[in-house]
DNA sequence: TACACACGTCTCTTGTAAGAGACAATCGCT
DNA sequence: AGCGATTGTCTCTTACAAGAGACGTGTGTA
């Protein structure tokens, strides 16, 4: 029952979508919620627990789980009462990767960068309006800076977030950031104007460095990957100890930008 | 519009599930069909084409696609009219892999075996009653023996199929094999009793070799991976030219069995 | 210019899937 | 043994999603 920080297992009522009331819910939506729930918890979940966690009626949950297991999207896990992702999802995921040059090459570049520098390296993208770690390669440090693949983090908390929004106008940016997103884990609040300034600056300099935003011990270096001139499709980034020297930081940024540039254009 | 052999883009009306008539279809099922369709075609598909390919009403298809794109399970591809798998599926797939020791280690063993031998190597499992290539690593041969990940092939066509069914009694085996499955690509028919004998023999010897079944040029060597004593969870296999010498085949089988054994028990 | 065919969006109807709830069977605790 | 909580299955009702089809637009071609 490990709970990592703000990851309580379910999006804290946030993302403020419409919730018409206690009325009926479409089966497909229930399924999408189930998948998200499993992803958030990263472990097999008992069916009853699933129903409870999603505020879904038990009978419906049983039915849907059965259908998904039959389809192979879910699998009954070990002890025979819990479910988790199934092979089909793995196969679909691999198909996605095969069909996606950027992802395939990006993973290689990230792995290489992490090997080369010994630091934790990540490939990040926008995923339905949220910053998402698509692939990460842990560094060689004794106490590693962890960050789970697929983790979604508010854009203003990260260097990558500033780059991913480069090129969007103010209204677009505002639309992608909620009030909550501006509050850092330690309670400090990011000023929206500062954030937008950061984005503009990042756009010009072609990289971004943030210190002690998500936590007090790390620094985040990011460089953009372009899918077309001006269009930031992804970022590569390095997560390093906050006391990394200016000089080394500079070196790392150079390496990072080089690899990110190699990914660009497609 | 490449069509590889028997892969016409849609399971040839097979798998004989009930089709009540032309009545209404559940949205979730439509979605599952869409995912299968995309997987079978391995490319982005226009929405209209999807509807046609699935015999689904256009309006419904548009609605479902929109929902899935919003959820990130699908993505609008390149030219902006076609859809394919989305990042969410990739993330879920990676989560599946992370949670699955056998798969994670199996991939490594397969990659190592293929590097070591220069031959095409695969990890295979049963997937809702069908033989499925879960991971494959191409060999070093000039004209490679291809086999797409996720491809599903009738059990009697393969060496792995014989091992995956080891331990099941006759009625179970019969239930998993249709008449069609017994007909090889070149039209020859596998005798059900021979097949069941093969399975029993494979079970005892702990490996299986088949020649010229799926095509006339290849030989298939397979070894079982056990999740519990007697329970075959997966197979590792090598696909080699049919004229591979007895001696080399023996060597390869030994290597294969060694690696498969290393995967077993868990 | 006219024709055939795709695409994307909307509206309205009705068949049916989501859900409430009852049930028996287990499990874990005291 | 006695009690509460959980599990898996089943039945029945009705709110609502699936689907038919019309509409406006864009594109290729004869």
XYZ file of C-alpha atoms (C1' of nucleotides) in Angstrom:
592
model
C 0.000 0.000 0.000
C 2.884 2.331 -0.780
C 1.764 5.837 -1.514
C 4.289 8.055 -3.205
C 3.767 11.680 -2.284
C 0.833 13.280 -3.995
C 0.029 10.022 -5.697
C -2.813 8.904 -3.497
C -4.076 6.474 -6.028
C -6.619 8.729 -7.530
C -6.508 12.199 -9.073
C -7.519 14.325 -6.130
C -10.899 15.309 -7.496
C -8.848 17.655 -9.664
C -8.909 18.196 -13.421
C -12.365 19.538 -12.604
C -14.393 17.755 -15.267
C -18.164 17.918 -15.216
C -19.806 15.442 -12.879
C -23.531 15.626 -13.680
C -24.496 14.098 -10.344
C -24.907 10.547 -9.172
C -26.464 9.568 -12.458
C -25.565 6.653 -14.651
C -22.126 6.391 -16.097
C -21.153 5.063 -19.487
C -19.409 1.729 -19.438
C -16.557 2.966 -21.547
C -15.842 5.753 -19.099
C -15.860 3.323 -16.241
C -13.312 1.271 -18.123
C -11.113 4.262 -18.809
C -11.256 5.111 -15.113
C -10.318 1.580 -14.199
C -7.258 1.700 -16.407
C -6.229 5.037 -14.944
C -6.747 3.739 -11.463
C -4.583 0.702 -12.070
C -1.957 2.897 -13.626
C -1.985 5.272 -10.695
C -1.604 2.455 -8.203
C 0.854 0.398 -10.217
C -0.292 -2.882 -8.728
C -2.977 -5.498 -8.996
C -6.238 -4.440 -7.373
C -9.060 -6.558 -5.981
C -12.311 -6.084 -7.856
C -14.170 -4.892 -4.801
C -11.436 -2.416 -4.091
C -11.632 -1.199 -7.674
C -15.350 -0.591 -7.327
C -14.830 1.246 -4.092
C -11.931 3.281 -5.397
C -13.897 4.413 -8.405
C -17.240 4.857 -6.688
C -18.651 2.395 -9.144
C -21.404 -0.091 -8.391
C -20.082 -3.524 -7.633
C -22.233 -5.363 -10.131
C -21.141 -3.147 -12.971
C -17.516 -3.440 -11.984
C -17.665 -7.220 -11.992
C -19.240 -7.235 -15.420
C -16.754 -4.838 -16.939
C -13.763 -6.550 -15.404
C -14.952 -9.875 -16.774
C -15.280 -8.421 -20.252
C -11.872 -6.800 -20.096
C -10.229 -9.968 -18.841
C -11.832 -11.930 -21.661
C -10.541 -9.352 -24.097
C -7.070 -9.603 -22.591
C -6.819 -5.942 -21.629
C -6.745 -7.011 -18.001
C -5.479 -10.149 -16.331
C -6.389 -11.798 -13.074
C -3.241 -11.462 -11.030
C -1.525 -14.025 -8.828
C -3.887 -14.817 -5.989
C -6.885 -14.881 -8.282
C -8.936 -12.026 -6.960
C -6.933 -9.086 -8.141
C -6.683 -7.624 -11.608
C -3.989 -5.736 -13.397
C -3.069 -4.816 -16.931
C -3.090 -7.625 -19.474
C -0.961 -8.768 -22.345
C -3.112 -7.040 -24.933
C -2.203 -3.688 -23.498
C 1.429 -4.620 -23.703
C 1.038 -5.621 -27.322
C -0.809 -2.426 -28.185
C 1.814 -0.427 -26.386
C 4.590 -2.059 -28.333
C 2.697 -1.402 -31.551
C 2.484 2.248 -30.569
C 6.200 2.350 -30.020
C 6.956 0.633 -33.298
C 4.833 3.147 -35.157
C 6.404 6.093 -33.435
C 9.874 7.072 -34.598
C 10.244 9.808 -32.034
C 9.507 7.517 -29.144
C 11.683 4.711 -30.417
C 14.680 6.914 -31.073
C 13.973 9.016 -28.008
C 14.273 6.021 -25.742
C 17.643 5.204 -27.226
C 18.904 8.753 -26.831
C 17.712 8.901 -23.246
C 19.337 5.593 -22.388
C 22.555 6.701 -24.045
C 22.548 10.059 -22.302
C 22.020 8.462 -18.957
C 24.820 5.975 -19.570
C 27.101 8.740 -20.776
C 26.476 11.110 -17.875
C 25.534 8.764 -15.080
C 22.566 10.989 -14.313
C 18.884 10.174 -14.446
C 17.517 11.065 -17.865
C 13.968 11.269 -19.139
C 11.889 11.713 -22.246
C 8.801 13.817 -21.599
C 5.722 14.737 -23.601
C 2.387 16.417 -23.232
C -0.275 13.846 -22.606
C -3.812 15.225 -22.743
C -2.607 18.524 -21.407
C -0.403 17.140 -18.650
C 3.319 16.753 -18.428
C 4.153 13.062 -18.652
C 7.336 11.067 -18.223
C 7.302 8.775 -21.204
C 10.586 7.021 -20.637
C 13.184 7.337 -17.966
C 16.573 5.837 -17.457
C 17.924 5.858 -13.917
C 21.373 7.308 -13.303
C 24.292 5.616 -11.631
C 24.016 7.511 -8.352
C 23.908 5.479 -5.162
C 20.639 6.971 -3.951
C 18.818 7.410 -7.157
C 16.451 10.167 -8.059
C 13.365 8.209 -8.837
C 10.573 9.142 -11.169
C 8.150 6.614 -12.427
C 7.314 6.308 -16.093
C 3.878 7.579 -16.845
C 3.836 9.868 -13.861
C 1.916 13.034 -14.522
C 3.075 16.253 -12.947
C 1.747 19.819 -13.183
C 3.536 21.713 -15.929
C 4.756 24.624 -13.754
C 6.697 22.259 -11.507
C 9.174 21.301 -14.197
C 11.742 22.612 -16.626
C 10.278 20.445 -19.361
C 6.896 21.985 -18.767
C 8.293 25.392 -19.649
C 9.659 24.099 -22.919
C 6.608 22.092 -23.887
C 4.484 25.225 -23.756
C 6.951 27.319 -25.759
C 5.242 28.782 -28.780
C 1.772 28.814 -27.283
C 0.171 32.184 -26.659
C -0.824 33.371 -23.224
C -4.435 32.267 -23.375
C -3.470 28.773 -24.461
C -1.019 28.512 -21.621
C -3.545 29.723 -19.096
C -5.993 27.137 -20.340
C -3.517 24.363 -19.649
C -2.685 25.355 -16.093
C -5.054 25.245 -13.165
C -4.679 27.184 -9.922
C -3.627 23.992 -8.151
C -0.870 23.387 -10.675
C 0.811 26.599 -9.570
C 1.192 25.404 -5.999
C 4.454 23.541 -5.511
C 4.682 20.421 -3.331
C 6.194 22.479 -0.493
C 3.351 24.980 -0.564
C 5.056 27.826 -2.382
C 3.109 29.347 -5.231
C 4.464 29.970 -8.721
C 3.411 33.313 -10.121
C 1.615 32.846 -13.412
C 3.378 35.790 -15.015
C 6.769 34.516 -13.920
C 5.874 31.155 -15.385
C 4.899 32.682 -18.701
C 8.094 34.726 -18.719
C 10.060 31.545 -18.081
C 8.380 29.926 -21.048
C 9.263 32.807 -23.337
C 12.842 32.766 -22.085
C 13.141 29.023 -22.497
C 11.880 29.343 -26.014
C 14.623 31.790 -26.923
C 17.528 30.092 -25.168
C 16.538 26.623 -26.341
C 16.839 25.005 -22.948
C 15.599 25.385 -19.395
C 16.986 24.785 -15.923
C 14.924 24.765 -12.739
C 16.150 24.266 -9.192
C 14.362 22.877 -6.190
C 10.872 23.051 -7.614
C 9.486 19.535 -7.212
C 11.781 18.870 -4.285
C 14.568 20.689 -2.506
C 17.373 18.386 -3.586
C 17.222 18.316 -7.362
C 17.806 20.467 -10.346
C 16.111 19.796 -13.633
C 17.750 20.443 -17.022
C 15.613 20.186 -20.119
C 15.977 20.661 -23.869
C 13.253 20.675 -26.520
C 12.662 18.127 -29.260
C 10.994 19.629 -32.315
C 8.629 17.774 -34.606
C 8.469 20.782 -36.918
C 10.202 24.146 -36.767
C 8.824 25.836 -33.665
C 6.682 22.925 -32.598
C 7.934 21.288 -29.404
C 6.856 17.662 -29.475
C 8.802 16.428 -26.472
C 11.661 17.236 -24.184
C 14.677 15.389 -22.967
C 15.761 16.156 -19.485
C 18.303 15.364 -16.811
C 17.573 15.306 -13.103
C 20.676 16.108 -11.083
C 21.523 17.006 -7.471
C 20.843 20.631 -6.763
C 24.443 21.282 -5.748
C 25.797 20.296 -9.155
C 28.402 22.894 -10.094
C 27.802 25.599 -12.678
C 30.512 24.125 -14.837
C 29.178 20.596 -14.831
C 25.646 21.835 -15.334
C 26.848 23.677 -18.399
C 28.483 20.545 -19.758
C 25.383 18.491 -19.146
C 23.145 21.044 -20.829
C 25.398 20.957 -23.861
C 25.220 17.171 -24.086
C 21.506 17.255 -23.536
C 20.885 19.831 -26.230
C 22.997 17.918 -28.679
C 21.014 14.713 -28.191
C 17.695 16.520 -28.208
C 18.632 18.222 -31.456
C 19.494 14.854 -32.948
C 15.942 13.736 -32.228
C 14.324 16.783 -33.744
C 12.750 17.372 -37.132
C 12.160 13.670 -37.660
C -2.061 -0.929 -47.985
C 0.335 -3.803 -47.486
C -1.378 -7.046 -46.606
C 0.841 -9.755 -45.177
C -0.399 -13.186 -46.105
C -3.380 -14.303 -44.127
C -3.493 -10.989 -42.335
C -6.320 -9.399 -44.255
C -6.910 -6.811 -41.615
C -9.615 -8.664 -39.822
C -9.961 -12.126 -38.301
C -11.636 -14.019 -41.125
C -14.999 -14.288 -39.426
C -13.290 -16.965 -37.359
C -13.217 -17.491 -33.609
C -16.942 -18.122 -34.150
C -18.354 -15.934 -31.368
C -22.077 -15.370 -31.200
C -23.378 -12.592 -33.376
C -27.025 -12.124 -32.324
C -27.913 -10.424 -35.605
C -27.735 -6.879 -36.783
C -28.792 -5.582 -33.406
C -27.176 -2.899 -31.333
C -23.642 -3.344 -30.160
C -22.179 -2.279 -26.856
C -19.807 0.646 -27.052
C -17.104 -1.166 -25.149
C -17.153 -4.021 -27.629
C -16.897 -1.600 -30.485
C -13.863 -0.132 -28.807
C -12.249 -3.504 -28.275
C -12.832 -4.284 -31.932
C -11.277 -1.010 -32.939
C -8.149 -1.757 -30.968
C -7.903 -5.226 -32.468
C -8.414 -3.818 -35.921
C -5.652 -1.286 -35.497
C -3.397 -3.970 -34.120
C -4.111 -6.279 -37.023
C -3.372 -3.565 -39.550
C -0.413 -2.065 -37.741
C -0.990 1.395 -39.173
C -3.078 4.492 -38.732
C -6.581 4.088 -40.111
C -9.020 6.728 -41.311
C -12.145 6.919 -39.213
C -14.426 6.135 -42.112
C -12.306 3.154 -42.977
C -12.486 1.981 -39.389
C -16.255 2.135 -39.450
C -16.349 0.244 -42.710
C -13.833 -2.343 -41.584
C -15.786 -3.054 -38.429
C -19.261 -2.783 -39.909
C -19.934 -0.090 -37.371
C -22.194 2.899 -37.967
C -20.238 5.994 -38.853
C -21.797 8.212 -36.223
C -20.990 5.806 -33.439
C -17.476 5.358 -34.674
C -16.849 9.090 -34.690
C -18.136 9.407 -31.158
C -16.080 6.555 -29.792
C -12.929 7.630 -31.570
C -13.324 11.115 -30.143
C -13.675 9.738 -26.640
C -10.698 7.463 -27.021
C -8.556 10.243 -28.431
C -9.515 12.473 -25.521
C -8.587 9.679 -23.153
C -5.258 9.249 -24.924
C -5.813 5.617 -25.858
C -5.812 6.672 -29.490
C -4.067 9.501 -31.270
C -4.859 11.307 -34.472
C -1.986 10.378 -36.725
C 0.018 12.538 -39.101
C -2.327 13.833 -41.766
C -5.045 14.459 -39.232
C -7.721 12.078 -40.401
C -6.291 8.793 -39.346
C -6.072 7.283 -35.882
C -3.681 4.886 -34.271
C -2.719 3.774 -30.796
C -2.005 6.534 -28.302
C 0.506 7.209 -25.577
C -1.749 5.923 -22.831
C -1.628 2.463 -24.298
C 2.127 2.659 -24.372
C 2.193 3.691 -20.729
C -0.174 0.918 -19.705
C 1.872 -1.550 -21.702
C 5.054 -0.511 -19.968
C 3.308 -0.803 -16.617
C 2.305 -4.336 -17.545
C 5.872 -5.172 -18.402
C 7.194 -3.662 -15.197
C 4.760 -5.726 -13.158
C 5.618 -8.919 -14.954
C 8.892 -10.565 -14.067
C 8.534 -13.303 -16.609
C 8.035 -10.882 -19.460
C 10.813 -8.581 -18.385
C 13.354 -11.328 -17.934
C 12.023 -13.231 -20.932
C 12.752 -10.307 -23.214
C 16.317 -10.207 -21.995
C 16.821 -13.924 -22.456
C 15.363 -13.808 -25.951
C 17.543 -10.888 -26.939
C 20.595 -12.624 -25.518
C 19.803 -15.897 -27.252
C 19.347 -14.188 -30.562
C 22.629 -12.322 -30.162
C 24.390 -15.490 -29.116
C 23.100 -17.664 -31.939
C 22.457 -15.147 -34.680
C 19.052 -16.730 -35.201
C 15.613 -15.205 -34.807
C 14.352 -15.837 -31.305
C 10.928 -15.351 -29.767
C 9.039 -15.399 -26.518
C 5.554 -16.841 -26.916
C 2.504 -17.160 -24.697
C -1.111 -18.148 -24.812
C -3.258 -15.093 -25.244
C -6.989 -15.715 -24.841
C -6.550 -19.168 -26.256
C -4.323 -18.234 -29.155
C -0.616 -18.584 -29.664
C 0.935 -15.139 -29.530
C 4.414 -13.831 -30.201
C 5.056 -11.609 -27.216
C 8.573 -10.532 -28.025
C 10.850 -11.321 -30.905
C 14.433 -10.513 -31.647
C 15.498 -10.765 -35.292
C 18.514 -12.861 -36.148
C 21.606 -11.767 -38.043
C 20.723 -13.554 -41.269
C 20.792 -11.517 -44.470
C 17.214 -12.331 -45.416
C 15.558 -12.427 -42.084
C 12.790 -14.664 -40.995
C 10.188 -12.138 -40.034
C 7.463 -12.534 -37.470
C 5.668 -9.559 -36.046
C 5.191 -9.126 -32.342
C 1.619 -9.681 -31.353
C 0.916 -11.894 -34.303
C -1.524 -14.639 -33.469
C -1.137 -18.010 -35.124
C -3.130 -21.240 -34.773
C -1.563 -23.474 -32.152
C -1.094 -26.543 -34.387
C 1.101 -24.592 -36.788
C 3.910 -24.156 -34.304
C 6.328 -25.985 -32.057
C 5.543 -23.598 -29.240
C 1.878 -24.429 -29.571
C 2.640 -28.051 -28.791
C 4.460 -27.091 -25.634
C 1.951 -24.526 -24.450
C -0.751 -27.195 -24.405
C 1.373 -29.752 -22.582
C -0.361 -30.874 -19.437
C -3.878 -30.205 -20.674
C -6.136 -33.181 -21.172
C -7.606 -34.119 -24.510
C -10.900 -32.324 -24.107
C -9.205 -29.082 -23.112
C -6.952 -29.289 -26.120
C -9.852 -29.958 -28.454
C -11.627 -26.953 -27.037
C -8.724 -24.700 -27.932
C -8.359 -25.805 -31.523
C -10.872 -25.206 -34.292
C -11.122 -27.152 -37.526
C -9.590 -24.209 -39.374
C -6.590 -24.173 -37.065
C -5.656 -27.651 -38.275
C -5.311 -26.525 -41.870
C -1.781 -25.331 -42.604
C -1.105 -22.304 -44.825
C -0.233 -24.590 -47.750
C -3.524 -26.464 -47.444
C -2.274 -29.635 -45.751
C -4.258 -30.759 -42.764
C -2.819 -31.663 -39.378
C -4.392 -34.755 -37.899
C -5.819 -33.976 -34.482
C -4.567 -37.244 -32.984
C -1.075 -36.648 -34.348
C -1.191 -33.200 -32.830
C -2.192 -34.527 -29.445
C 0.529 -37.172 -29.661
C 3.021 -34.423 -30.471
C 1.926 -32.539 -27.394
C 2.391 -35.559 -25.163
C 5.812 -36.231 -26.664
C 6.870 -32.595 -26.283
C 5.829 -32.721 -22.687
C 8.094 -35.651 -21.977
C 11.144 -34.553 -23.952
C 10.942 -30.975 -22.718
C 11.300 -29.400 -26.137
C 9.749 -29.508 -29.577
C 10.978 -29.158 -33.143
C 8.739 -28.701 -36.152
C 9.769 -28.422 -39.793
C 8.066 -26.669 -42.677
C 4.735 -26.147 -40.985
C 4.058 -22.426 -41.280
C 6.215 -22.176 -44.373
C 8.451 -24.506 -46.344
C 11.728 -22.815 -45.477
C 11.862 -22.767 -41.717
C 12.234 -25.047 -38.788
C 10.942 -24.086 -35.394
C 12.671 -25.062 -32.119
C 10.859 -24.426 -28.876
C 11.389 -24.980 -25.157
C 8.911 -24.485 -22.313
C 9.036 -21.902 -19.557
C 7.334 -23.089 -16.373
C 5.553 -20.823 -13.917
C 4.976 -23.763 -11.588
C 5.990 -27.398 -11.857
C 4.092 -28.770 -14.862
C 2.473 -25.468 -15.764
C 3.808 -24.066 -19.037
C 3.480 -20.307 -18.906
C 5.397 -19.448 -22.041
C 7.865 -20.784 -24.542
C 11.098 -19.560 -25.983
C 11.743 -20.485 -29.541
C 14.196 -20.188 -32.388
C 13.237 -19.954 -36.028
C 15.965 -21.329 -38.274
C 16.353 -22.346 -41.933
C 14.911 -25.770 -42.610
C 18.235 -27.097 -43.863
C 20.002 -26.447 -40.559
C 22.104 -29.520 -39.804
C 21.163 -32.073 -37.174
C 24.271 -31.185 -35.217
C 23.643 -27.456 -35.144
C 19.994 -27.982 -34.376
C 21.024 -30.028 -31.383
C 23.341 -27.304 -30.183
C 20.675 -24.693 -30.578
C 18.113 -26.760 -28.717
C 20.540 -27.142 -25.850
C 21.143 -23.399 -25.639
C 17.446 -22.720 -25.908
C 16.529 -25.167 -23.159
C 19.148 -23.735 -20.893
C 17.813 -20.209 -21.243
C 14.198 -21.321 -20.973
C 15.017 -23.197 -17.780
C 16.639 -20.077 -16.389
C 13.337 -18.280 -16.852
C 11.272 -20.958 -15.201
C 9.882 -21.274 -11.681
C 10.055 -17.525 -11.121
C -20.556 22.324 -64.342
C -22.356 18.339 -62.711
C -21.782 13.966 -60.376
C -20.220 10.662 -57.015
C -18.251 9.982 -52.935
C -15.960 10.950 -48.831
C -15.923 13.624 -44.327
C -17.652 15.659 -39.842
C -21.610 17.169 -37.168
C -26.376 16.977 -35.501
C -30.997 15.284 -34.113
C -34.201 11.921 -32.554
C -35.738 7.035 -31.189
C -35.598 2.922 -28.930
C -33.171 -1.238 -27.549
C -30.338 -2.263 -23.880
C -26.615 -1.802 -20.683
C -25.796 0.419 -16.111
C -27.103 0.074 -11.772
C -29.828 -1.145 -7.297
C -30.314 -4.664 -4.522
C -31.119 -9.400 -2.942
C -28.720 -13.749 -2.314
C -25.605 -17.562 -0.749
C -20.935 -18.618 0.201
C -16.457 -17.484 2.451
C -13.419 -15.329 5.271
C -11.509 -13.307 9.565
C -12.130 -12.058 14.060
C -13.457 -12.608 18.997
C -19.995 -20.823 17.375
C -21.477 -16.145 16.317
C -20.924 -11.843 13.848
C -19.586 -8.497 10.324
C -17.401 -7.773 6.111
C -16.359 -9.330 1.452
C -17.015 -12.022 -2.625
C -19.225 -13.544 -6.795
C -23.748 -14.250 -9.126
C -28.362 -13.110 -10.405
C -32.738 -10.426 -11.493
C -35.287 -6.474 -12.879
C -35.953 -1.434 -14.156
C -35.221 2.645 -16.607
C -31.994 6.210 -17.996
C -29.409 6.769 -21.719
C -26.066 5.433 -25.396
C -26.056 3.243 -29.993
C -27.577 3.858 -34.192
C -30.324 5.652 -38.457
C -30.228 9.185 -41.241
C -30.284 13.917 -42.808
C -27.315 17.918 -43.713
C -23.444 20.904 -45.356
C -18.970 20.842 -46.962
C -14.819 19.415 -49.512
C -12.455 16.722 -53.218
C -11.608 14.195 -57.255
C -13.039 13.195 -62.105
C -15.662 12.955 -66.303
